[in-house]
Amino acid sequence: MRMALGQAQAAAEAGEVPTGCVIVDADGSVIAKAHNQTEVLHDATAHAEMIALSQAFAAVGNERLNGTTLYVTKEPCPMCAGAIALARVSRVVWGVGDPKRGGASVFGIFEHPGMNHHPETASGLMEKESLEVLQSFFRARR
């Protein structure tokens, strides 16, 4: 999660909403790391998780990421949660929840009966630090 926080900080420095993501394989080796790039790429889908998933697919040579853990500083949105489930990520860990648009807490995507895969989830890891990065970014913008 510390690496994901570093990615979030890089996003903030680039003027992006500070969300960072890291994916590790079953051995704990980092196979992807990314941060939001929606502004720089002019792409609404360029969330940290989506970019990291693409990197991870390339790293493993497969569209299935069984045995991986995805760490992200903010709870995945519905788009990212759907992609994570379709990719068969085994475990998803996030820092701060998203009470307005959380793919897990609000929309229940990871537990939805229509999904073929239901990753293990954990929230609140380095929550204080994850929240501080977001709050600092938005304070500076106002």
Phi, psi and omega in degrees: 000332177297322177295320178296321177296323175298320177295320178298319179296320177298321178297314180301317180296334178270002181083014179263154173303125190283085173237133179235152184218140175225138176241131178242149178276184184298336178273356181088008178278136178289125178248351179197147172208138185200167173222167180305139177220030183297321182289309185293325181268352184052051186218111181297343180267001185277051175282157182307316182295319182294318179293317179296321178300315179300318177297318181294320177302315180295321182294321182265348180070034183202153177273000178252130183246042178305140178084000181266160172237131178253123176253131180217144186287333179232143180311133180300143175286175179301320179299310182293320179299318178297316179295320179298315179295317179295331179281352180066033173300134185282324185217138178235126182235129178229159181279289184252140179283167177236093185292349178262321187226023183294125180296332178265304188288326182264313186261347176062031186296319183293337180251000184299133182296341179280350180272140180282340183230138181233096182292153171291143180230153174212138180235162175091004178287120183054041182300315182301314181294320179295318179294320181298319179299315179294312182297319179298318180299310183287329174299316181293331182279342183267000000 
